[in-house]
Each structure stands twice: as C-alpha cells, then as structure tokens.
PDB file of C-alpha atoms in Angstrom:
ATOM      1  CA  UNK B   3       0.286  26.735   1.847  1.00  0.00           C
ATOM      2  CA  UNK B   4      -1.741  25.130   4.615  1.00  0.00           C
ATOM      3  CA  UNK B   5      -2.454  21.406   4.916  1.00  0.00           C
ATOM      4  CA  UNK B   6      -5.701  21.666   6.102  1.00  0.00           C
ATOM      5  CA  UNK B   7      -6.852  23.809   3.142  1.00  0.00           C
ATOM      6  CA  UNK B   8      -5.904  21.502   0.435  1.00  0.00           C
ATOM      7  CA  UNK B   9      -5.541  17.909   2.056  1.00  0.00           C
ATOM      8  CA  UNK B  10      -8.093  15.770   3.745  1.00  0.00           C
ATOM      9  CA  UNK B  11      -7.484  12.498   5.968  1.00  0.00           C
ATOM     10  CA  UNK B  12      -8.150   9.289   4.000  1.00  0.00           C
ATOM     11  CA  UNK B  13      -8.956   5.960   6.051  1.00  0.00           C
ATOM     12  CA  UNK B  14      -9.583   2.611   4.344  1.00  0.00           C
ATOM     13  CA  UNK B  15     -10.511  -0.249   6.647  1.00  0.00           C
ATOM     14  CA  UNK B  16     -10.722  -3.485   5.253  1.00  0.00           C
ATOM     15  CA  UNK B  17     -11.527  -6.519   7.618  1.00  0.00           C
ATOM     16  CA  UNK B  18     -12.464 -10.088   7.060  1.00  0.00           C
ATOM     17  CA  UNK B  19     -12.576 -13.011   8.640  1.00  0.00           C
ATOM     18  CA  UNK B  20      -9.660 -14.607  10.347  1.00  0.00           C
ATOM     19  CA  UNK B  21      -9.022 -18.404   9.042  1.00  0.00           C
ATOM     20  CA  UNK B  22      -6.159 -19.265  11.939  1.00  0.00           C
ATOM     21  CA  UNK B  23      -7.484 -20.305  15.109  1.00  0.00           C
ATOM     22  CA  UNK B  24      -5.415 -21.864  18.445  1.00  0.00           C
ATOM     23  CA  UNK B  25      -6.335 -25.211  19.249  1.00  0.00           C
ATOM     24  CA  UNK B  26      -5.199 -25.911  22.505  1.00  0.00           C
ATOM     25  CA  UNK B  27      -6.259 -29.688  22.396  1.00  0.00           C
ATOM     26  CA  UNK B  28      -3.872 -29.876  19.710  1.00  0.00           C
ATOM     27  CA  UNK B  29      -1.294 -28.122  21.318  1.00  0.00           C
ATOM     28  CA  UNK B  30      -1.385 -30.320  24.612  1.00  0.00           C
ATOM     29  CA  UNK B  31      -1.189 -33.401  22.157  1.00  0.00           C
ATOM     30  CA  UNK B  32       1.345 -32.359  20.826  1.00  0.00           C
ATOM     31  CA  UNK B  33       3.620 -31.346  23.697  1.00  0.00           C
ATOM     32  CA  UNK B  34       2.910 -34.394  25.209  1.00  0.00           C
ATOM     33  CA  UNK B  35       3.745 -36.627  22.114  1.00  0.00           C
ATOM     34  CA  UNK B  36       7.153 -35.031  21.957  1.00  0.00           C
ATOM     35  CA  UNK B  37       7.535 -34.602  25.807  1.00  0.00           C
ATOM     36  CA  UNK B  38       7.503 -30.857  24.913  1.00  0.00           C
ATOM     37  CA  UNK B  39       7.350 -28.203  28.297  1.00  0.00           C
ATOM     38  CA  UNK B  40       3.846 -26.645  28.036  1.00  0.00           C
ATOM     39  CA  UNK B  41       5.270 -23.209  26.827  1.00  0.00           C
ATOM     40  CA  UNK B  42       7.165 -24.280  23.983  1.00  0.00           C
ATOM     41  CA  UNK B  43       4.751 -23.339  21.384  1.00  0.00           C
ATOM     42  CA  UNK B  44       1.067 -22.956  20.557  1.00  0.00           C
ATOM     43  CA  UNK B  45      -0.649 -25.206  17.655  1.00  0.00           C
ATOM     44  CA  UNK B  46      -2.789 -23.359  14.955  1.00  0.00           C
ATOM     45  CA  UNK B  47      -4.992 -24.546  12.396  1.00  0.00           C
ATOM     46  CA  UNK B  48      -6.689 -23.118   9.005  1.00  0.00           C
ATOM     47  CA  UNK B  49     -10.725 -23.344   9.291  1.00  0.00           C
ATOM     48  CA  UNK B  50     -11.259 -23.416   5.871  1.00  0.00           C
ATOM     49  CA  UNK B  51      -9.498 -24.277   2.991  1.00  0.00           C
ATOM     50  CA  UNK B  52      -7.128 -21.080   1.869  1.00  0.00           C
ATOM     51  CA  UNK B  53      -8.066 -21.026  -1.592  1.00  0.00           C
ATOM     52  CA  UNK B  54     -11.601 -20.183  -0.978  1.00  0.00           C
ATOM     53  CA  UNK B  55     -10.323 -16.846   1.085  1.00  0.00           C
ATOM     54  CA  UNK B  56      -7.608 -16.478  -1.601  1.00  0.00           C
ATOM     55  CA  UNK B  57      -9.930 -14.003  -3.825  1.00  0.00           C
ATOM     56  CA  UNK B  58     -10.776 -12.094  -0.964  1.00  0.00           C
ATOM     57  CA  UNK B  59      -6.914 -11.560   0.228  1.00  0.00           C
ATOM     58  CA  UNK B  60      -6.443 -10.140  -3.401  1.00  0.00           C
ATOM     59  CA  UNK B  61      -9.274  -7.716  -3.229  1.00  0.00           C
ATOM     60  CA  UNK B  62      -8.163  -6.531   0.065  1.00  0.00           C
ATOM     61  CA  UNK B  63      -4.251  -6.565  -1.166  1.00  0.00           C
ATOM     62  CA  UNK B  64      -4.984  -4.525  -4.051  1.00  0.00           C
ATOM     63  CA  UNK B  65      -7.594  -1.654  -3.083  1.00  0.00           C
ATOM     64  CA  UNK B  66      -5.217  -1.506   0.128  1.00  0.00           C
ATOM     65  CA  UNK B  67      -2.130  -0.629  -2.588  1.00  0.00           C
ATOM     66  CA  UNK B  68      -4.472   1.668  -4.719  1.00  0.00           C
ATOM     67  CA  UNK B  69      -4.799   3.303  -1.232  1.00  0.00           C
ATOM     68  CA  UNK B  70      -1.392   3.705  -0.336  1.00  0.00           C
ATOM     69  CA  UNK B  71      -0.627   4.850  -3.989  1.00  0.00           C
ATOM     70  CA  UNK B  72      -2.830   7.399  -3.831  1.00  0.00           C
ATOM     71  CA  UNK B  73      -2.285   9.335  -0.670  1.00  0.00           C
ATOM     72  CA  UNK B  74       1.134  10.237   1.321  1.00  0.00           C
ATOM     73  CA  UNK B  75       1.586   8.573   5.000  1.00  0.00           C
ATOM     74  CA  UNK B  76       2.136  11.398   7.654  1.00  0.00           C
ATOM     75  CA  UNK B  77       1.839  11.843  11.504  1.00  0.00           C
ATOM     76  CA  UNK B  78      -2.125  12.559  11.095  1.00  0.00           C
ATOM     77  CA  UNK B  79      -2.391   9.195   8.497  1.00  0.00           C
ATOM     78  CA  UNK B  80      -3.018   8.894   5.220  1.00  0.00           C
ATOM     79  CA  UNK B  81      -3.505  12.183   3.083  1.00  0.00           C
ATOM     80  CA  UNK B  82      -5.539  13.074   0.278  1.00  0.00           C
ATOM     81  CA  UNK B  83      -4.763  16.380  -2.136  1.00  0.00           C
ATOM     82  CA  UNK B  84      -8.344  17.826  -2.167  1.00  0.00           C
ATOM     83  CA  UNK B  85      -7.927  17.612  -5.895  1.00  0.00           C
ATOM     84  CA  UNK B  86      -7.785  14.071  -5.789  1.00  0.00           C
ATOM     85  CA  UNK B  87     -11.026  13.457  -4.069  1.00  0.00           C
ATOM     86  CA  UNK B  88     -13.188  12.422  -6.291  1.00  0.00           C
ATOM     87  CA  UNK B  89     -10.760  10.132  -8.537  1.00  0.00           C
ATOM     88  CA  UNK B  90      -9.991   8.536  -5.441  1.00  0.00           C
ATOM     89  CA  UNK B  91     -13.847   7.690  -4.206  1.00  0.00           C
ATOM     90  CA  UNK B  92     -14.472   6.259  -7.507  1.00  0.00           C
ATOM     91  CA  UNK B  93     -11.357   4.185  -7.225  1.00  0.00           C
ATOM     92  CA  UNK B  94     -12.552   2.945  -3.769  1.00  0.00           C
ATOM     93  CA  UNK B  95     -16.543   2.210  -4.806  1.00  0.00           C
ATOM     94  CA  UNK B  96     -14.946   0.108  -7.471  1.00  0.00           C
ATOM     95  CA  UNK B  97     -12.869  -1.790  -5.044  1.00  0.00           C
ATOM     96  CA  UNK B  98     -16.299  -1.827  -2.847  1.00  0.00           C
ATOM     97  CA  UNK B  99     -18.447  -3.762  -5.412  1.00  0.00           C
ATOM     98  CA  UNK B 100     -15.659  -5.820  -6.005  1.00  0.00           C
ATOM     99  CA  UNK B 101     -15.103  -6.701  -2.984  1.00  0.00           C
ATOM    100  CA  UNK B 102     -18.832  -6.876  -2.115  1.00  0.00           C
ATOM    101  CA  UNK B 103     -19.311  -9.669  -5.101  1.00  0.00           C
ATOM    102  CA  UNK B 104     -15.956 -11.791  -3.763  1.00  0.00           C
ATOM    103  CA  UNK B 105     -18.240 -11.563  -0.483  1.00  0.00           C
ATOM    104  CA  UNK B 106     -20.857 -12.713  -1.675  1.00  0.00           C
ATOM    105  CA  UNK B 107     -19.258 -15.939  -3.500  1.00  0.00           C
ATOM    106  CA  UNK B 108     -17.573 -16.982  -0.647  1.00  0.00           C
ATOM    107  CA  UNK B 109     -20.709 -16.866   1.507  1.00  0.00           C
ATOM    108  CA  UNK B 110     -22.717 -18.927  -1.716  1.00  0.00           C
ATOM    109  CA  UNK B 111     -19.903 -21.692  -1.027  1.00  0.00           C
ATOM    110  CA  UNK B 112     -19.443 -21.537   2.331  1.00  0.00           C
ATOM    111  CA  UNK B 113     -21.196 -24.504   3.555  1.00  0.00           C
ATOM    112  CA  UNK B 114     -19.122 -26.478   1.087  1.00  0.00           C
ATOM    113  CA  UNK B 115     -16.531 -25.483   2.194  1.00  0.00           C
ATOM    114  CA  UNK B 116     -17.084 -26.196   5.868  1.00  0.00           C
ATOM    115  CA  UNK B 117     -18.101 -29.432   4.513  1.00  0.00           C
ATOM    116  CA  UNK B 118     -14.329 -29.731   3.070  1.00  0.00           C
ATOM    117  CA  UNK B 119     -12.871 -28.739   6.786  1.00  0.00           C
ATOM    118  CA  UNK B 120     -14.587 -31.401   8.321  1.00  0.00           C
ATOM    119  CA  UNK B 121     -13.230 -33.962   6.001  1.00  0.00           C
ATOM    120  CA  UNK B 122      -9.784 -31.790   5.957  1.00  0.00           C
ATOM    121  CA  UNK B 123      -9.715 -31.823  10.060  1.00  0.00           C
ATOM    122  CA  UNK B 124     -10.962 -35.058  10.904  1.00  0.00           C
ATOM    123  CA  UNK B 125     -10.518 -35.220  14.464  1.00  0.00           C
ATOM    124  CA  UNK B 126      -9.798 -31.826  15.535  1.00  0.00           C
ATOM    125  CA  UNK B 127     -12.840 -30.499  13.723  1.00  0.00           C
ATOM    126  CA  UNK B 128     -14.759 -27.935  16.133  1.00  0.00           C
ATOM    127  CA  UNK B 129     -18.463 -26.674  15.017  1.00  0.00           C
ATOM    128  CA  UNK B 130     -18.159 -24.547  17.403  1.00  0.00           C
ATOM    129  CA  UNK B 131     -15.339 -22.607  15.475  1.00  0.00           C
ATOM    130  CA  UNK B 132     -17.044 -21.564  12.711  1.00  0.00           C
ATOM    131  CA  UNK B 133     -19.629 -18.906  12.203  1.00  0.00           C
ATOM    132  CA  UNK B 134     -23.597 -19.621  11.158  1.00  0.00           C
ATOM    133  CA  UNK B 135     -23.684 -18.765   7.284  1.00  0.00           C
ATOM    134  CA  UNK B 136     -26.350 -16.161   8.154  1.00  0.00           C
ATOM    135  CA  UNK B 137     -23.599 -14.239  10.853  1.00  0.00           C
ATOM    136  CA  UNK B 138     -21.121 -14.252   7.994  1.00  0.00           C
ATOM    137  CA  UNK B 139     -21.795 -10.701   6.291  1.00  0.00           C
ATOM    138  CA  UNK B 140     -21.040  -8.973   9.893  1.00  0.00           C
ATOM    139  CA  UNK B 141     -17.001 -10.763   9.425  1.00  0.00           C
ATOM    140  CA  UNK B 142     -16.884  -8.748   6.358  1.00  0.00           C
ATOM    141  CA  UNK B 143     -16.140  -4.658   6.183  1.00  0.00           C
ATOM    142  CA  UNK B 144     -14.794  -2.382   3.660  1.00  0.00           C
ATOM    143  CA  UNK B 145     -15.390   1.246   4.554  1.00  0.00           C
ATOM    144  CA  UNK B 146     -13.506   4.108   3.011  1.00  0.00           C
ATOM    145  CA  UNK B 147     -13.730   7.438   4.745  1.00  0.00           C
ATOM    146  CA  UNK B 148     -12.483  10.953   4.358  1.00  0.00           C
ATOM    147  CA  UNK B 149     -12.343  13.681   7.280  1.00  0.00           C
ATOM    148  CA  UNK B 150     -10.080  17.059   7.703  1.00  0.00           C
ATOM    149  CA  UNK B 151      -7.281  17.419   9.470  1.00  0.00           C
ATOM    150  CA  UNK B 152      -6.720  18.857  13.058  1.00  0.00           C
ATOM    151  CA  UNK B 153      -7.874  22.381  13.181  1.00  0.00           C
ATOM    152  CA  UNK B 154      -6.706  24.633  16.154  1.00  0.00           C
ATOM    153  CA  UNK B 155      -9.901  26.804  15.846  1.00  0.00           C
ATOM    154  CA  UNK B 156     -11.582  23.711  16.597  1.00  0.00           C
ATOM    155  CA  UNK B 157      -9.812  24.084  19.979  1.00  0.00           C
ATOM    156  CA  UNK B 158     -11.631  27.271  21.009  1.00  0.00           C
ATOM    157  CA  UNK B 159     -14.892  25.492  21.117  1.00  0.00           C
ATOM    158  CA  UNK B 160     -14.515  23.196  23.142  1.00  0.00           C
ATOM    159  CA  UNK B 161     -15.618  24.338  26.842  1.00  0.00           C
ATOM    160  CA  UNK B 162     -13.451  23.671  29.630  1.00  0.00           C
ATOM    161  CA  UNK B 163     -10.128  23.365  28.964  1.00  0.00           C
ATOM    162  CA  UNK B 164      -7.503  25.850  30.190  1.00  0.00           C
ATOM    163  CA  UNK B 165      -5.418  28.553  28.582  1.00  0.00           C
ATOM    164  CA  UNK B 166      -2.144  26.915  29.482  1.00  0.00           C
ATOM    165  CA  UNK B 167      -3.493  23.379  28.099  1.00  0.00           C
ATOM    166  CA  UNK B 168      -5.069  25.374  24.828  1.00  0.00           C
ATOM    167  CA  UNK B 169      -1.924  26.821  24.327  1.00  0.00           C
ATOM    168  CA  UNK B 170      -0.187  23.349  24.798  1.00  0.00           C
ATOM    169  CA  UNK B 171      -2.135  21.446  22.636  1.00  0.00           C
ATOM    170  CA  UNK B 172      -1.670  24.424  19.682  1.00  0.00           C
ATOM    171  CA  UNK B 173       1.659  24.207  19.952  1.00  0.00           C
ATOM    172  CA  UNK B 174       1.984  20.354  19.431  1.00  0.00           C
ATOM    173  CA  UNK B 175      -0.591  20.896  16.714  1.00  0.00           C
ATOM    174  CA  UNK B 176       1.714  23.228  15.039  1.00  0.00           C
ATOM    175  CA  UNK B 177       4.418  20.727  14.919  1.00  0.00           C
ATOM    176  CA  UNK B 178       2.399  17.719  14.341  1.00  0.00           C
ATOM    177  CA  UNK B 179       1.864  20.122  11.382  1.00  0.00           C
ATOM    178  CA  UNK B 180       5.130  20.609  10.345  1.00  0.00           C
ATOM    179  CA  UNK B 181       6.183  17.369  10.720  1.00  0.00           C
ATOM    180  CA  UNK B 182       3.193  15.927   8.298  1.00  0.00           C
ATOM    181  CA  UNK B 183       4.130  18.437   5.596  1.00  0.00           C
ATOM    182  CA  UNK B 184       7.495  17.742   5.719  1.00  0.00           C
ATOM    183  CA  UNK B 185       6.968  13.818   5.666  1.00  0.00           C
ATOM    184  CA  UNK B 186       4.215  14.400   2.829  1.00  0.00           C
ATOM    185  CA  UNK B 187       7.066  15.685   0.804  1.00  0.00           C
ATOM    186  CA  UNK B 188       9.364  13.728   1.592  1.00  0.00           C
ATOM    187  CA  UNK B 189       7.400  10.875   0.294  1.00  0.00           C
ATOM    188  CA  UNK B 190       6.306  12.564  -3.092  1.00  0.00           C
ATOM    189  CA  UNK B 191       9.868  13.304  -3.558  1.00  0.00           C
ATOM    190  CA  UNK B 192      10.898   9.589  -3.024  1.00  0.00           C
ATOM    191  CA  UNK B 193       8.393   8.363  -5.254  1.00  0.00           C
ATOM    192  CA  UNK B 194       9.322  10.538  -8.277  1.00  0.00           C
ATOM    193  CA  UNK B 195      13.066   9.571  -7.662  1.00  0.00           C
ATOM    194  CA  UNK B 196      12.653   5.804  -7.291  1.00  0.00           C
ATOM    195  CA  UNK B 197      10.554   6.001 -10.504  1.00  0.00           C
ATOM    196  CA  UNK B 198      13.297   8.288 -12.041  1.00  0.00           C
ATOM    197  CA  UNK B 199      15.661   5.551 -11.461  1.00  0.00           C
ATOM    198  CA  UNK B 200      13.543   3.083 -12.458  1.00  0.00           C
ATOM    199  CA  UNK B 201      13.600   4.791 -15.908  1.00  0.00           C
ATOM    200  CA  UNK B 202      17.153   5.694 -15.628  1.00  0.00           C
ATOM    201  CA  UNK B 203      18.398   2.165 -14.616  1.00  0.00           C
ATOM    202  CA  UNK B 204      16.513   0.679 -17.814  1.00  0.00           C
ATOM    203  CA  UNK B 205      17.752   3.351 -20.531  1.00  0.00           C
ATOM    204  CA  UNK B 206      22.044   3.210 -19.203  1.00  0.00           C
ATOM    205  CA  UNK B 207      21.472  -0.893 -19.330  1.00  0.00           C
ATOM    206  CA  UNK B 208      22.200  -2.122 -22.925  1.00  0.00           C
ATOM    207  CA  UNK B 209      20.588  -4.823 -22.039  1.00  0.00           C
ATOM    208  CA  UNK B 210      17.594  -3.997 -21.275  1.00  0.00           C
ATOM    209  CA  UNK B 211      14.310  -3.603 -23.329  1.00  0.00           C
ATOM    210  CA  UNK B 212      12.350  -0.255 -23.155  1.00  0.00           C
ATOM    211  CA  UNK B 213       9.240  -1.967 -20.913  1.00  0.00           C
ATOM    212  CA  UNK B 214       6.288   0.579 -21.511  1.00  0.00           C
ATOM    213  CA  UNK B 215       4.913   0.109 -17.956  1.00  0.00           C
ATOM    214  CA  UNK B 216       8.142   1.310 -16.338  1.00  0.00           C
ATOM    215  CA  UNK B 217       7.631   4.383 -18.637  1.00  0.00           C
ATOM    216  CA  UNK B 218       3.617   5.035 -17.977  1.00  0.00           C
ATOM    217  CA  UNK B 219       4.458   5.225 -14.362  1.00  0.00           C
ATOM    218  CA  UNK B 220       6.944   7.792 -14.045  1.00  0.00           C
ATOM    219  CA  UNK B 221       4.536   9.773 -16.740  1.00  0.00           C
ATOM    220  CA  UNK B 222       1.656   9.292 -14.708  1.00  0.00           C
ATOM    221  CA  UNK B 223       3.716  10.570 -11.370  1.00  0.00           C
ATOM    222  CA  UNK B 224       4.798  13.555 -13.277  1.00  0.00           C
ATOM    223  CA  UNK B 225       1.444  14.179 -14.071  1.00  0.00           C
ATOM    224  CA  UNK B 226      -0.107  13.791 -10.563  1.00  0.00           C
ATOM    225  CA  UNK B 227       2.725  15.029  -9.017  1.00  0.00           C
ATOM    226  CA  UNK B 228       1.711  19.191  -8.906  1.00  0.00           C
ATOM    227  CA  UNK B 229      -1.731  18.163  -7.342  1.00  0.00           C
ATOM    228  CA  UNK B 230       0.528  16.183  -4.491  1.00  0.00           C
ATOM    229  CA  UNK B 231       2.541  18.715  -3.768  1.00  0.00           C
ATOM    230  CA  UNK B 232       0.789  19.907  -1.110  1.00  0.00           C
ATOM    231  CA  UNK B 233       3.239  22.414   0.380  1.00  0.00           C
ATOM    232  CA  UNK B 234       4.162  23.555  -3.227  1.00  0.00           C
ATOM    233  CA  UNK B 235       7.707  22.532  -2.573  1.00  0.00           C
ATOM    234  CA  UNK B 236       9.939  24.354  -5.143  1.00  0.00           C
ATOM    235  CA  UNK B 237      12.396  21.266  -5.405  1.00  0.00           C
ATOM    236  CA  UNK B 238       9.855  19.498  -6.399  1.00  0.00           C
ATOM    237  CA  UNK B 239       8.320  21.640  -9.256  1.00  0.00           C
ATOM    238  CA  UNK B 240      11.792  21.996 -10.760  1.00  0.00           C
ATOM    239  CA  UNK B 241      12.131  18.388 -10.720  1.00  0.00           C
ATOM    240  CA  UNK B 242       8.975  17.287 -12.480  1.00  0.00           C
ATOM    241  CA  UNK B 243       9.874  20.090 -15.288  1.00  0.00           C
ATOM    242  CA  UNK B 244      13.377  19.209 -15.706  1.00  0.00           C
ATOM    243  CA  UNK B 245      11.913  15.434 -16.524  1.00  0.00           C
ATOM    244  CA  UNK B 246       9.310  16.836 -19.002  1.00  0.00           C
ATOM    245  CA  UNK B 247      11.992  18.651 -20.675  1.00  0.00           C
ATOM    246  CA  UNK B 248      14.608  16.344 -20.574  1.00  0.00           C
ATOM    247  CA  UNK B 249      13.498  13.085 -20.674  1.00  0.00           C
ATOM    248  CA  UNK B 250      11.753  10.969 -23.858  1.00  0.00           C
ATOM    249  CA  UNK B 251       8.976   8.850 -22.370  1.00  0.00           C
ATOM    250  CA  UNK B 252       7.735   7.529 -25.472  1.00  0.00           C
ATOM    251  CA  UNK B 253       7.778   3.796 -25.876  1.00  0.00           C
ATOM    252  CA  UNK B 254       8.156   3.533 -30.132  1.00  0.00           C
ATOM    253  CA  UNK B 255      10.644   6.741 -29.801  1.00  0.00           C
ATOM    254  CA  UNK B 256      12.768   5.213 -27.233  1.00  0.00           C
ATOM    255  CA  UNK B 257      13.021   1.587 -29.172  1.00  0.00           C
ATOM    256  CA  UNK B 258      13.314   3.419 -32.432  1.00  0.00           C
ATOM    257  CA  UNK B 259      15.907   5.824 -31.805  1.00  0.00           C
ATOM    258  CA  UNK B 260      19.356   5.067 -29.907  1.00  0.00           C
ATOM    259  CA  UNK B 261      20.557   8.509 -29.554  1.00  0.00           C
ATOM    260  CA  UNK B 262      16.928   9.385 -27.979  1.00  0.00           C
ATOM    261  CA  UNK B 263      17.947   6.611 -25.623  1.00  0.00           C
ATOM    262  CA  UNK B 264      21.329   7.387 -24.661  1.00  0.00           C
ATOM    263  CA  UNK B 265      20.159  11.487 -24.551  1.00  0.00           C
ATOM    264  CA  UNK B 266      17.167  10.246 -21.865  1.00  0.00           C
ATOM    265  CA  UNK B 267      19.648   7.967 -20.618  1.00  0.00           C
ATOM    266  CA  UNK B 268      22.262  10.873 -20.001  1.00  0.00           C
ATOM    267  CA  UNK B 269      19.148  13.502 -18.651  1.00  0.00           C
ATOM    268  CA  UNK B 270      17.968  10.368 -16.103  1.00  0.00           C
ATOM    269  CA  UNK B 271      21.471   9.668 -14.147  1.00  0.00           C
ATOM    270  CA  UNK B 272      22.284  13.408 -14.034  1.00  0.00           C
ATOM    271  CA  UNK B 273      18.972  14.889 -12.174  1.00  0.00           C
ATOM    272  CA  UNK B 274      19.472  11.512 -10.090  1.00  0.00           C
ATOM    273  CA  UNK B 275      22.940  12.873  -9.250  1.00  0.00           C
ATOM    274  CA  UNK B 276      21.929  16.175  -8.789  1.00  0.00           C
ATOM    275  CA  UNK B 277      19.736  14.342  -5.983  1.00  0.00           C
ATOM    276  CA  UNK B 278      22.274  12.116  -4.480  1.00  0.00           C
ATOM    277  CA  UNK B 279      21.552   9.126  -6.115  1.00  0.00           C
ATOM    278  CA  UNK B 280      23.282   7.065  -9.116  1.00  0.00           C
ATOM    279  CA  UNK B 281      22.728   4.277 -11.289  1.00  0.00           C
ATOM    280  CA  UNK B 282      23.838   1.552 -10.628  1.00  0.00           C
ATOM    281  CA  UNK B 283      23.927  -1.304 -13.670  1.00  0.00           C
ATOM    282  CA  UNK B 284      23.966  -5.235 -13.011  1.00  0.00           C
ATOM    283  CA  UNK B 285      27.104  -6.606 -12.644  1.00  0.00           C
ATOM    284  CA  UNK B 286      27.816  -9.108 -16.109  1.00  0.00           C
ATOM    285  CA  UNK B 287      29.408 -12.534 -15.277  1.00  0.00           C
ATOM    286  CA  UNK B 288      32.751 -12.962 -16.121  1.00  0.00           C
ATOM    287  CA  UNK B 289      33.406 -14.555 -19.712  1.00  0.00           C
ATOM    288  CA  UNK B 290      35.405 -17.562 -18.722  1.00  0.00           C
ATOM    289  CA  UNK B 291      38.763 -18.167 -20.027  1.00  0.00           C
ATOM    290  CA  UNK B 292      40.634 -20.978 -21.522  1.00  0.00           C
ATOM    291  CA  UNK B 293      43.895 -21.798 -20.426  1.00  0.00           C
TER     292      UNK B 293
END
C-alpha cells in the first residue's frame, strides 16, 4: 500500500507574538554593577504581563497536541490517513475560532495592559518595543494546511533536469519513502503499546482504581487505529484484535467484577510480553518494624 494514495501532509503553524525582548541597557547596567566581563550574559525582560498571553499559550498548546495526536511524524512531516481528513479540519476550525476569539481579547485589553508594563518597568520601559494596537492582528497566525506527499511522476515534468539527476532524486525519494512508512508505523505501534500498558499497569496494581479516561483512550486508539495503519502492517492488525478480544474495557464491568479484572489484567501483561515489554508495579514502602 502506497503512502501517497492514502496519506496527505498535515502542517499547523501557530505563531504569536514574542513577550521576551533583550535589553541591552539593562544588560550593560548590570555587568557594570557587578563588575561582570561584557559577555557574561544578556538581560531579558517580559513586555507585558504573562497572564494576559497565558490564554493564548493554552490555545496554541492544545490545538498543537490535537495535532500531534492526530497524525504520525515521518521524514516528509506530519501525516494524515486520508480517512481522517475531514475529522481533522473540523478539529482545527474549532481550534481556529478559538483561537481567533483569545485574539481578539487580548487585542480589546491590550492598551491596559501596556499601561500595566509601564508601571511594571518603570525605568527600562521602551515605547518603542511594543507594537501599535492596530499592527497587532499581523503578530497573530494560525493556519492549518494539507498537501500530498512527494510524487516521482511529478519529477518528469519538470524541464531541465538530467537523467542521471532524475534518476538520483527517485531513488532518494524511494527511500525517503520507506523510511516514512516505516517510522509511521513505528509510531502507531508505540502508541497502542504505551496505552496498552497504561491499561495493563492500572488492572495488575491492587491499588489502583479503574480511571475511565485511561480506558476511553486505549478504546479510542483501537478504534482509529485500522484507518492509521497506513502500510496495513499485519502486526499491527493482530494486535488491535487480540485487545478487542481479550481485553474488558468497560468501566462498571471492570469495578464490578474482580475476575474480569484480573482476566484483562492477565490478557494486558501477556500481549505486552509478547512485544517486549512488562509491567512493572510501584514499589510499596517497607512496613517498619519494631524491635
């Protein structure tokens, strides 16, 4: 199965702007005050007050997650199961008008808060470091954008180039190729197992409750996990059916039943073994004794 016919390049840029900036009045102060050589360090200050950026830094922090979550990182970037496309524009508008409305707050308050620098800075307040409140919208970006992978057809039209640098330039396409496939599952295959022994580590830990969140997320892998398998990998199918078959993800049936546990339990640490990995409990503290 070919990348290019089921997988599409997924690139999420996210900018804003910067709040450190290099004062180098401030830095010469203090060098001298502390009779410091003049390459010992560089003095930065915060512009505006972090917590009014703060909302922004979450927006950005979580779509750029949600991004990561849903696509696998290869030599080419970030890839996208055809499948998946439009589930994962809708996820990215949303982050969009979010973002768009934490935008437009922070530009509503921004004189205020330039108003708090100045107070905050005293002396080493700069008017020239800050941006006119009309410029600010141009400091702020979120663009999402899909586009196919590498073709080596593509190659043929473009006038030119020689045979021996055509052939080259197939050839490392081939194994650019190769090497994104195999990374793509590579990182599917991670994913299920570190949520495997997520589930795992929980169920052999008597300890432990049964948290439905760690649950819902190894469901929801198994679910997506056919659609991400973009080379069809047969490891991976047998995988994802020896969990459905095998394992009880069931909040209520897990919490109600203690031989569904420990069965689950059992299921969880042997397909992790089968895959070189084991569970590995928290160690208890000692109970002390009395001489």
């Amino acid at each position: 199965m070919s990348l290019s016919s089921n997988a599409l390049i997924a690139k999420l840029s996210v900018t804003m702007l910067g709040n450190r900036h290099k004062d180098a009045a401030l830095t010469q102060d203090v060098h001298q005050r502390h009779a410091m050589s003049q390459d010992a360090g560089l003095y930065q200050k915060c512009l505006l007050p972090e917590a009014c950026l703060s909302p922004l830094r979450k927006v950005m922090t979580a779509a750029r997650a949600d991004h990561r979550q849903q696509t696998l990182m290869t030599p080419y970037g970030p890839l996208l199961p055809a499948a998946r496309v439009e589930a994962y524009l809708k996820s990215m508008t949303g982050w969009k008008a979010t973002w768009d409305g934490a935008v437009r707050v922070f530009i509503a308050g921004y004189d205020h808060n330039v108003a708090l620098a100045r107070r905050r800075l005293n002396g080493s307040f700069r008017e020239k470091d800050y941006p006119n409140v009309h410029e600010l919208p141009e400091h702020f970006a979120f663009d999402s954008m899909l586009v196919p992978l590498p073709s080596a057809d593509a190659l043929d039209e473009i006038a030119g180039l020689a045979d021996n640098r055509v052939a080259q330039m197939r050839s490392e396409l081939q194994r650019t190729s190769q090497q994104a496939a195999q990374q793509a599952r590579d990182e599917l295959m991670t994913r299920l197992l570190d949520q495997l022994q997520k589930v795992g580590t929980m169920l052999c830990n008597p300890d432990s409750k049964v948290w439905p969140k760690t649950l819902d997320n190894l469901t929801r892998l198994l679910e997506l996990a056919p659609t991400y398998n973009l080379t069809g990998d047969p490891t991976i199918t047998r995988l994802v059916a020896d969990c459905r078959r095998t394992l009880t993800l069931a909040a209520d049936a897990l919490k109600d039943s203690e031989t569904t546990r420990a069965r689950s339990a059992s299921a969880a640490k042997l397909l992790l073994q089968s895959h070189g990995r084991k569970i590995e409990l928290p160690k208890k503290n000692p109970t002390p004794t009395h001489p």
